[in-house]
Amino acid sequence: MTHFEGLLLGASLATLDAPAGYGEIRDGALGWRDGVLTFVGPRTALPGDPHALAREVIEADGWITPGLIDCHTHLVFAGDRAAEFEMRLQGASYEAIARAGGGILSTVRATREADEDALLAQSIARARMLVADGVTALEIKSGYGLDFASERRMLRVARRIGEALGIAVRTSYLAAHALPPEYAGRADDYIDAAIDWLPRLHAEGLVDAVDAFCEGIGFSPDQTRRLFEAARTLGLPVKLHADQLSDLEGAALVAEFGGLSADHVEHTSEAGVRAMAQAGTVAVLLPGAFHVLRETKLPPLDLFRAHGVPMAVATDCNPGTSPLLSLRQAMQLACTHFRLTPEEALRGATVHAARALGLADRGALRVGMRADFVQWNIRHPAELCYWLGGRWAEAVYAGGHRLQEPL
């Protein structure tokens, strides 16, 4: 019996299987069987003739990294808000755009009006672009439905995307994203409704985690706490849009619940950072929104480093504030705006992103891990953050299967 279903030889491996450094292995060998890595090391360490060991032997060059993981997206939605982008550039305020029928509620209207197949067709095209640039797992949030049927439809589409593309998709229930017009002035009543919907959606296998937008223009810490308590009753992990525009102590709140991640975190205090460190909560940096909104308040990066808080990097792909369809570009923006090193950015999109989704079986090249990896046409891993744009992924593998060339 062969040792490996597949064996990839010759490329350099960036294993990321150590606390620091790329974990570089030159002239490497990567073997897998049943969707799991069974050999990671130099070619010279193979226990025999490669062609006698493997069903398929692939000679390669360049670099192999773990598959990229986009741990924060709003990928499923209908329509776009390109006209609002133009209005903002011409000086229109958020309030003026909202009065003109724009803002998040314009996406809610379009998403509510789209049937499931139409929503899938629009959304899967965006997912294919992420896969083409190296993504093998991603998180997709609801939150543009804001009623039971539309939230359910969004989550069903997210599941269908994963099945159709052969990648892992983790879903987050984000009904507490904005207040729908039918609940104007009744935020507490809306939270009651969102709490009522949650067990029904969870029972259908549509929810992997619970999220909320805890902000002055979103939902209060008390309202967020009520939702998180409902999630805890169901045994669901939580994550949070925290401290993006102000410090409402959202990072500390999600850490109190042992949350997977606090996301955005531009205004998080040192007390919040300490709470995250104690709870093991990941800081998810979203430089796309920082870039598009032309923000100036940096996340507390030095505090995250000092207290050992892992920093993930994600696209925050959404139609309003981060229309970003490349996780590699998000890594580049994290280096440019946040001064992450290329190694930190790559870890942020692999090792730490996996942790932010509660995925312990991927994010590094190590025997026993899922065989999710990317072959890149580069001479050094830093190039993944160096190039602005371009197509550098030669091949993308998920569970040991080469993914179809995205359209």
GROMACS .gro file of C-alpha atoms in nm:
model
  407
    1MET     CA    1   0.000   0.000   0.000
    2THR     CA    2   0.129   0.348  -0.085
    3HIS     CA    3   0.224   0.578   0.199
    4PHE     CA    4   0.070   0.887   0.040
    5GLU     CA    5  -0.217   0.975  -0.189
    6GLY     CA    6  -0.016   1.277  -0.298
    7LEU     CA    7   0.341   1.393  -0.257
    8LEU     CA    8   0.459   1.739  -0.354
    9LEU     CA    9   0.836   1.778  -0.393
   10GLY     CA   10   1.091   2.051  -0.446
   11ALA     CA   11   0.923   2.369  -0.326
   12SER     CA   12   1.030   2.550  -0.010
   13LEU     CA   13   0.790   2.503   0.280
   14ALA     CA   14   0.682   2.784   0.514
   15THR     CA   15   0.543   2.556   0.783
   16LEU     CA   16   0.473   2.826   1.046
   17ASP     CA   17   0.509   2.538   1.291
   18ALA     CA   18   0.704   2.730   1.555
   19PRO     CA   19   0.637   3.038   1.770
   20ALA     CA   20   0.851   3.257   1.543
   21GLY     CA   21   0.995   3.249   1.193
   22TYR     CA   22   0.853   3.096   0.879
   23GLY     CA   23   0.959   2.743   0.973
   24GLU     CA   24   1.143   2.722   0.644
   25ILE     CA   25   1.228   2.387   0.483
   26ARG     CA   26   1.419   2.407   0.154
   27ASP     CA   27   1.370   2.140  -0.116
   28GLY     CA   28   1.075   2.018   0.085
   29ALA     CA   29   0.838   1.727   0.066
   30LEU     CA   30   0.471   1.747   0.158
   31GLY     CA   31   0.272   1.424   0.170
   32TRP     CA   32  -0.093   1.361   0.247
   33ARG     CA   33  -0.349   1.086   0.279
   34ASP     CA   34  -0.723   1.095   0.351
   35GLY     CA   35  -0.716   1.474   0.356
   36VAL     CA   36  -0.450   1.495   0.627
   37LEU     CA   37  -0.080   1.581   0.610
   38THR     CA   38   0.129   1.269   0.676
   39PHE     CA   39   0.477   1.401   0.589
   40VAL     CA   40   0.629   1.749   0.624
   41GLY     CA   41   1.003   1.774   0.587
   42PRO     CA   42   1.299   1.785   0.350
   43ARG     CA   43   1.291   1.561   0.045
   44THR     CA   44   1.603   1.383   0.172
   45ALA     CA   45   1.411   1.259   0.479
   46LEU     CA   46   1.159   1.058   0.277
   47PRO     CA   47   1.171   0.685   0.361
   48GLY     CA   48   1.238   0.567   0.007
   49ASP     CA   49   1.180   0.639  -0.361
   50PRO     CA   50   0.904   0.903  -0.386
   51HIS     CA   51   0.740   0.730  -0.683
   52ALA     CA   52   0.715   0.407  -0.486
   53LEU     CA   53   0.567   0.591  -0.187
   54ALA     CA   54   0.292   0.796  -0.348
   55ARG     CA   55   0.003   0.748  -0.587
   56GLU     CA   56   0.073   1.094  -0.733
   57VAL     CA   57   0.406   1.279  -0.725
   58ILE     CA   58   0.411   1.649  -0.810
   59GLU     CA   59   0.735   1.835  -0.875
   60ALA     CA   60   0.707   2.202  -0.783
   61ASP     CA   61   0.907   2.513  -0.714
   62GLY     CA   62   0.833   2.841  -0.540
   63TRP     CA   63   0.688   2.822  -0.188
   64ILE     CA   64   0.418   2.626  -0.008
   65THR     CA   65   0.228   2.786   0.279
   66PRO     CA   66  -0.072   2.671   0.477
   67GLY     CA   67  -0.400   2.761   0.311
   68LEU     CA   68  -0.509   3.114   0.395
   69ILE     CA   69  -0.805   3.155   0.630
   70ASP     CA   70  -1.033   3.458   0.606
   71CYS     CA   71  -1.178   3.473   0.956
   72HIS     CA   72  -1.408   3.776   0.920
   73THR     CA   73  -1.629   3.833   0.613
   74HIS     CA   74  -1.976   3.959   0.529
   75LEU     CA   75  -1.950   3.780   0.195
   76VAL     CA   76  -2.319   3.696   0.145
   77PHE     CA   77  -2.523   3.995   0.031
   78ALA     CA   78  -2.710   4.125  -0.271
   79GLY     CA   79  -2.634   4.437  -0.471
   80ASP     CA   80  -2.348   4.675  -0.405
   81ARG     CA   81  -2.288   5.026  -0.274
   82ALA     CA   82  -2.049   5.164  -0.535
   83ALA     CA   83  -2.265   5.474  -0.575
   84GLU     CA   84  -2.221   5.549  -0.204
   85PHE     CA   85  -1.846   5.517  -0.241
   86GLU     CA   86  -1.860   5.788  -0.506
   87MET     CA   87  -2.086   6.004  -0.288
   88ARG     CA   88  -1.844   5.979   0.005
   89LEU     CA   89  -1.556   6.085  -0.216
   90GLN     CA   90  -1.760   6.390  -0.317
   91GLY     CA   91  -1.806   6.487   0.047
   92ALA     CA   92  -2.141   6.333   0.143
   93SER     CA   93  -2.169   6.234   0.508
   94TYR     CA   94  -2.287   5.895   0.632
   95GLU     CA   95  -2.610   6.060   0.752
   96ALA     CA   96  -2.673   6.219   0.412
   97ILE     CA   97  -2.617   5.887   0.239
   98ALA     CA   98  -2.856   5.714   0.478
   99ARG     CA   99  -3.124   5.982   0.418
  100ALA     CA  100  -3.085   5.921   0.045
  101GLY     CA  101  -3.172   5.554   0.100
  102GLY     CA  102  -2.817   5.426   0.130
  103GLY     CA  103  -2.612   5.269   0.407
  104ILE     CA  104  -2.647   4.924   0.552
  105LEU     CA  105  -3.026   4.927   0.517
  106SER     CA  106  -2.991   4.954   0.138
  107THR     CA  107  -2.802   4.623   0.148
  108VAL     CA  108  -3.070   4.482   0.378
  109ARG     CA  109  -3.339   4.574   0.125
  110ALA     CA  110  -3.148   4.416  -0.165
  111THR     CA  111  -3.069   4.103   0.035
  112ARG     CA  112  -3.427   4.058   0.152
  113GLU     CA  113  -3.548   4.086  -0.207
  114ALA     CA  114  -3.306   3.824  -0.345
  115ASP     CA  115  -3.414   3.461  -0.345
  116GLU     CA  116  -3.170   3.195  -0.229
  117ASP     CA  117  -3.036   3.103  -0.572
  118ALA     CA  118  -2.986   3.466  -0.673
  119LEU     CA  119  -2.808   3.536  -0.345
  120LEU     CA  120  -2.587   3.233  -0.399
  121ALA     CA  121  -2.498   3.337  -0.754
  122GLN     CA  122  -2.385   3.683  -0.644
  123SER     CA  123  -2.201   3.565  -0.333
  124ILE     CA  124  -2.020   3.260  -0.470
  125ALA     CA  125  -1.852   3.480  -0.732
  126ARG     CA  126  -1.688   3.674  -0.450
  127ALA     CA  127  -1.587   3.354  -0.272
  128ARG     CA  128  -1.420   3.227  -0.589
  129MET     CA  129  -1.203   3.539  -0.597
  130LEU     CA  130  -1.087   3.474  -0.242
  131VAL     CA  131  -1.008   3.110  -0.325
  132ALA     CA  132  -0.813   3.216  -0.634
  133ASP     CA  133  -0.586   3.416  -0.404
  134GLY     CA  134  -0.519   3.129  -0.165
  135VAL     CA  135  -0.815   3.103   0.076
  136THR     CA  136  -0.909   2.750   0.181
  137ALA     CA  137  -1.138   2.836   0.475
  138LEU     CA  138  -1.349   3.137   0.557
  139GLU     CA  139  -1.605   3.274   0.794
  140ILE     CA  140  -1.931   3.419   0.662
  141LYS     CA  141  -2.168   3.626   0.873
  142SER     CA  142  -2.539   3.684   0.844
  143GLY     CA  143  -2.662   4.033   0.935
  144TYR     CA  144  -2.802   4.176   0.612
  145GLY     CA  145  -3.137   4.002   0.657
  146LEU     CA  146  -3.246   4.124   1.001
  147ASP     CA  147  -3.557   3.908   0.994
  148PHE     CA  148  -3.583   3.535   1.052
  149ALA     CA  149  -3.640   3.425   0.692
  150SER     CA  150  -3.367   3.646   0.545
  151GLU     CA  151  -3.109   3.561   0.812
  152ARG     CA  152  -3.185   3.193   0.754
  153ARG     CA  153  -3.147   3.237   0.378
  154MET     CA  154  -2.807   3.405   0.422
  155LEU     CA  155  -2.681   3.124   0.645
  156ARG     CA  156  -2.809   2.858   0.402
  157VAL     CA  157  -2.623   3.030   0.119
  158ALA     CA  158  -2.305   3.036   0.327
  159ARG     CA  159  -2.331   2.659   0.376
  160ARG     CA  160  -2.393   2.607   0.003
  161ILE     CA  161  -2.082   2.809  -0.085
  162GLY     CA  162  -1.863   2.578   0.120
  163GLU     CA  163  -2.018   2.269  -0.036
  164ALA     CA  164  -1.991   2.402  -0.391
  165LEU     CA  165  -1.629   2.518  -0.365
  166GLY     CA  166  -1.494   2.237  -0.148
  167ILE     CA  167  -1.372   2.470   0.127
  168ALA     CA  168  -1.452   2.506   0.496
  169VAL     CA  169  -1.708   2.776   0.573
  170ARG     CA  170  -1.781   2.875   0.933
  171THR     CA  171  -2.100   3.071   0.987
  172SER     CA  172  -2.158   3.351   1.238
  173TYR     CA  173  -2.505   3.467   1.338
  174LEU     CA  174  -2.494   3.847   1.321
  175ALA     CA  175  -2.860   3.944   1.351
  176ALA     CA  176  -2.739   4.210   1.599
  177HIS     CA  177  -2.573   4.402   1.315
  178ALA     CA  178  -2.814   4.691   1.272
  179LEU     CA  179  -3.167   4.783   1.375
  180PRO     CA  180  -3.416   4.702   1.096
  181PRO     CA  181  -3.668   4.974   1.005
  182GLU     CA  182  -3.964   4.778   1.140
  183TYR     CA  183  -3.802   4.792   1.486
  184ALA     CA  184  -3.708   5.162   1.477
  185GLY     CA  185  -3.684   5.290   1.834
  186ARG     CA  186  -3.728   4.937   1.978
  187ALA     CA  187  -3.378   4.795   1.997
  188ASP     CA  188  -3.452   4.585   2.305
  189ASP     CA  189  -3.750   4.427   2.134
  190TYR     CA  190  -3.534   4.348   1.833
  191ILE     CA  191  -3.274   4.177   2.052
  192ASP     CA  192  -3.558   3.970   2.200
  193ALA     CA  193  -3.649   3.862   1.846
  194ALA     CA  194  -3.288   3.784   1.753
  195ILE     CA  195  -3.256   3.571   2.066
  196ASP     CA  196  -3.576   3.389   1.973
  197TRP     CA  197  -3.451   3.310   1.621
  198LEU     CA  198  -3.113   3.176   1.737
  199PRO     CA  199  -3.209   2.829   1.871
  200ARG     CA  200  -3.426   2.766   1.565
  201LEU     CA  201  -3.138   2.840   1.328
  202HIS     CA  202  -2.891   2.649   1.544
  203ALA     CA  203  -3.122   2.345   1.539
  204GLU     CA  204  -3.097   2.349   1.157
  205GLY     CA  205  -2.717   2.333   1.176
  206LEU     CA  206  -2.674   2.683   1.036
  207VAL     CA  207  -2.486   2.857   1.317
  208ASP     CA  208  -2.126   2.799   1.427
  209ALA     CA  209  -2.080   3.116   1.636
  210VAL     CA  210  -2.266   3.429   1.746
  211ASP     CA  211  -2.149   3.783   1.670
  212ALA     CA  212  -2.278   4.136   1.734
  213PHE     CA  213  -2.193   4.498   1.653
  214CYS     CA  214  -2.137   4.657   1.994
  215GLU     CA  215  -2.113   5.028   1.920
  216GLY     CA  216  -2.296   5.355   1.967
  217ILE     CA  217  -2.453   5.316   1.623
  218GLY     CA  218  -2.507   4.945   1.682
  219PHE     CA  219  -2.608   4.770   2.003
  220SER     CA  220  -2.523   4.844   2.364
  221PRO     CA  221  -2.303   4.627   2.587
  222ASP     CA  222  -2.613   4.523   2.785
  223GLN     CA  223  -2.795   4.416   2.468
  224THR     CA  224  -2.485   4.233   2.349
  225ARG     CA  225  -2.454   4.057   2.684
  226ARG     CA  226  -2.812   3.927   2.658
  227LEU     CA  227  -2.738   3.779   2.316
  228PHE     CA  228  -2.414   3.624   2.437
  229GLU     CA  229  -2.593   3.465   2.732
  230ALA     CA  230  -2.838   3.305   2.487
  231ALA     CA  231  -2.544   3.176   2.283
  232ARG     CA  232  -2.381   3.032   2.595
  233THR     CA  233  -2.703   2.847   2.680
  234LEU     CA  234  -2.678   2.676   2.341
  235GLY     CA  235  -2.304   2.605   2.378
  236LEU     CA  236  -2.216   2.838   2.091
  237PRO     CA  237  -1.891   3.037   2.091
  238VAL     CA  238  -1.905   3.414   2.054
  239LYS     CA  239  -1.707   3.683   1.876
  240LEU     CA  240  -1.762   4.058   1.856
  241HIS     CA  241  -1.728   4.368   1.642
  242ALA     CA  242  -1.557   4.548   1.929
  243ASP     CA  243  -1.425   4.900   1.992
  244GLN     CA  244  -1.414   5.001   1.626
  245LEU     CA  245  -1.539   5.358   1.666
  246SER     CA  246  -1.525   5.404   2.044
  247ASP     CA  247  -1.429   5.215   2.357
  248LEU     CA  248  -1.744   5.057   2.495
  249GLU     CA  249  -1.526   4.788   2.656
  250GLY     CA  250  -1.643   4.542   2.393
  251ALA     CA  251  -1.313   4.352   2.392
  252ALA     CA  252  -1.339   4.293   2.766
  253LEU     CA  253  -1.702   4.188   2.726
  254VAL     CA  254  -1.632   3.923   2.464
  255ALA     CA  255  -1.330   3.804   2.666
  256GLU     CA  256  -1.557   3.763   2.969
  257PHE     CA  257  -1.749   3.505   2.766
  258GLY     CA  258  -1.427   3.332   2.655
  259GLY     CA  259  -1.487   3.465   2.305
  260LEU     CA  260  -1.302   3.342   2.001
  261SER     CA  261  -1.217   3.693   1.883
  262ALA     CA  262  -1.259   4.067   1.922
  263ASP     CA  263  -1.261   4.226   1.577
  264HIS     CA  264  -1.161   4.579   1.462
  265VAL     CA  265  -1.036   4.681   1.814
  266GLU     CA  266  -0.898   5.022   1.711
  267HIS     CA  267  -1.015   5.181   2.041
  268THR     CA  268  -0.950   4.888   2.276
  269SER     CA  269  -0.791   4.994   2.606
  270GLU     CA  270  -0.505   4.821   2.786
  271ALA     CA  271  -0.759   4.674   3.028
  272GLY     CA  272  -0.939   4.523   2.730
  273VAL     CA  273  -0.612   4.385   2.594
  274ARG     CA  274  -0.533   4.228   2.931
  275ALA     CA  275  -0.877   4.067   2.942
  276MET     CA  276  -0.826   3.926   2.592
  277ALA     CA  277  -0.487   3.787   2.687
  278GLN     CA  278  -0.628   3.614   2.994
  279ALA     CA  279  -0.919   3.464   2.798
  280GLY     CA  280  -0.715   3.362   2.494
  281THR     CA  281  -0.928   3.583   2.269
  282VAL     CA  282  -0.776   3.665   1.928
  283ALA     CA  283  -0.755   4.024   1.801
  284VAL     CA  284  -0.880   4.027   1.441
  285LEU     CA  285  -0.733   4.321   1.250
  286LEU     CA  286  -0.938   4.453   0.959
  287PRO     CA  287  -0.717   4.691   0.761
  288GLY     CA  288  -0.956   4.702   0.465
  289ALA     CA  289  -1.216   4.897   0.661
  290PHE     CA  290  -0.942   5.111   0.816
  291HIS     CA  291  -0.821   5.192   0.464
  292VAL     CA  292  -1.158   5.261   0.300
  293LEU     CA  293  -1.282   5.475   0.590
  294ARG     CA  294  -0.947   5.657   0.602
  295GLU     CA  295  -0.922   5.600   0.975
  296THR     CA  296  -0.628   5.728   1.176
  297LYS     CA  297  -0.674   5.555   1.512
  298LEU     CA  298  -0.449   5.247   1.509
  299PRO     CA  299  -0.531   4.933   1.708
  300PRO     CA  300  -0.311   4.893   2.020
  301LEU     CA  301  -0.061   4.675   1.834
  302ASP     CA  302   0.227   4.714   2.079
  303LEU     CA  303  -0.004   4.619   2.366
  304PHE     CA  304  -0.120   4.310   2.180
  305ARG     CA  305   0.242   4.209   2.129
  306ALA     CA  306   0.340   4.289   2.488
  307HIS     CA  307   0.055   4.084   2.634
  308GLY     CA  308   0.082   3.797   2.388
  309VAL     CA  309  -0.256   3.848   2.219
  310PRO     CA  310  -0.256   3.672   1.880
  311MET     CA  311  -0.333   3.905   1.589
  312ALA     CA  312  -0.532   3.764   1.298
  313VAL     CA  313  -0.584   3.947   0.967
  314ALA     CA  314  -0.906   3.928   0.762
  315THR     CA  315  -1.071   4.103   0.468
  316ASP     CA  316  -1.396   4.214   0.638
  317CYS     CA  317  -1.536   4.176   0.286
  318ASN     CA  318  -1.858   4.380   0.283
  319PRO     CA  319  -2.034   4.615   0.042
  320GLY     CA  320  -2.002   4.932   0.246
  321THR     CA  321  -1.672   4.976   0.427
  322SER     CA  322  -1.443   4.700   0.299
  323PRO     CA  323  -1.518   4.580  -0.057
  324LEU     CA  324  -1.201   4.372  -0.043
  325LEU     CA  325  -1.178   4.043  -0.233
  326SER     CA  326  -0.820   3.938  -0.159
  327LEU     CA  327  -0.694   3.820   0.178
  328ARG     CA  328  -0.341   3.863   0.050
  329GLN     CA  329  -0.421   4.229  -0.016
  330ALA     CA  330  -0.552   4.256   0.341
  331MET     CA  331  -0.215   4.121   0.456
  332GLN     CA  332  -0.041   4.391   0.250
  333LEU     CA  333  -0.262   4.661   0.404
  334ALA     CA  334  -0.189   4.525   0.752
  335CYS     CA  335   0.181   4.570   0.684
  336THR     CA  336   0.138   4.916   0.531
  337HIS     CA  337  -0.112   5.067   0.776
  338PHE     CA  338  -0.044   4.869   1.095
  339ARG     CA  339   0.328   4.801   1.040
  340LEU     CA  340   0.293   4.427   1.085
  341THR     CA  341   0.589   4.233   0.955
  342PRO     CA  342   0.520   4.003   0.658
  343GLU     CA  343   0.565   3.708   0.892
  344GLU     CA  344   0.309   3.850   1.137
  345ALA     CA  345   0.066   3.912   0.853
  346LEU     CA  346   0.106   3.558   0.716
  347ARG     CA  347   0.059   3.410   1.064
  348GLY     CA  348  -0.241   3.637   1.101
  349ALA     CA  349  -0.402   3.486   0.792
  350THR     CA  350  -0.319   3.126   0.885
  351VAL     CA  351  -0.225   3.022   1.241
  352HIS     CA  352  -0.411   3.297   1.427
  353ALA     CA  353  -0.705   3.310   1.184
  354ALA     CA  354  -0.761   2.939   1.245
  355ARG     CA  355  -0.767   3.004   1.618
  356ALA     CA  356  -1.014   3.291   1.569
  357LEU     CA  357  -1.253   3.039   1.413
  358GLY     CA  358  -1.187   2.762   1.663
  359LEU     CA  359  -1.025   2.545   1.394
  360ALA     CA  360  -0.747   2.349   1.561
  361ASP     CA  361  -0.677   2.125   1.260
  362ARG     CA  362  -0.534   2.381   1.016
  363GLY     CA  363  -0.326   2.698   0.987
  364ALA     CA  364   0.019   2.534   0.984
  365LEU     CA  365   0.200   2.261   0.788
  366ARG     CA  366   0.237   1.980   1.040
  367VAL     CA  367   0.177   1.608   1.033
  368GLY     CA  368  -0.180   1.544   1.144
  369MET     CA  369  -0.313   1.878   1.025
  370ARG     CA  370  -0.566   1.908   0.745
  371ALA     CA  371  -0.402   1.912   0.401
  372ASP     CA  372  -0.495   2.271   0.316
  373PHE     CA  373  -0.205   2.444   0.142
  374VAL     CA  374  -0.114   2.679  -0.140
  375GLN     CA  375   0.169   2.660  -0.393
  376TRP     CA  376   0.289   3.015  -0.469
  377ASN     CA  377   0.501   3.142  -0.756
  378ILE     CA  378   0.727   3.348  -0.530
  379ARG     CA  379   1.090   3.344  -0.416
  380HIS     CA  380   1.027   3.444  -0.054
  381PRO     CA  381   0.716   3.447   0.168
  382ALA     CA  382   0.749   3.824   0.218
  383GLU     CA  383   0.639   3.864  -0.144
  384LEU     CA  384   0.286   3.771  -0.041
  385CYS     CA  385   0.269   4.108   0.135
  386TYR     CA  386   0.500   4.295  -0.102
  387TRP     CA  387   0.306   4.277  -0.427
  388LEU     CA  388   0.001   4.498  -0.471
  389GLY     CA  389  -0.233   4.277  -0.670
  390GLY     CA  390  -0.123   4.012  -0.916
  391ARG     CA  391  -0.194   3.640  -0.933
  392TRP     CA  392   0.064   3.439  -0.738
  393ALA     CA  393  -0.123   3.122  -0.635
  394GLU     CA  394  -0.019   2.841  -0.870
  395ALA     CA  395  -0.241   2.582  -0.701
  396VAL     CA  396  -0.477   2.576  -0.403
  397TYR     CA  397  -0.545   2.251  -0.215
  398ALA     CA  398  -0.818   2.185   0.043
  399GLY     CA  399  -0.823   1.850   0.219
  400GLY     CA  400  -0.560   1.727  -0.024
  401HIS     CA  401  -0.776   1.801  -0.328
  402ARG     CA  402  -0.670   2.059  -0.580
  403LEU     CA  403  -0.952   2.307  -0.614
  404GLN     CA  404  -1.099   2.375  -0.954
  405GLU     CA  405  -0.967   2.686  -1.123
  406PRO     CA  406  -1.202   2.962  -1.004
  407LEU     CA  407  -1.401   3.134  -1.279
   0.00000   0.00000   0.00000
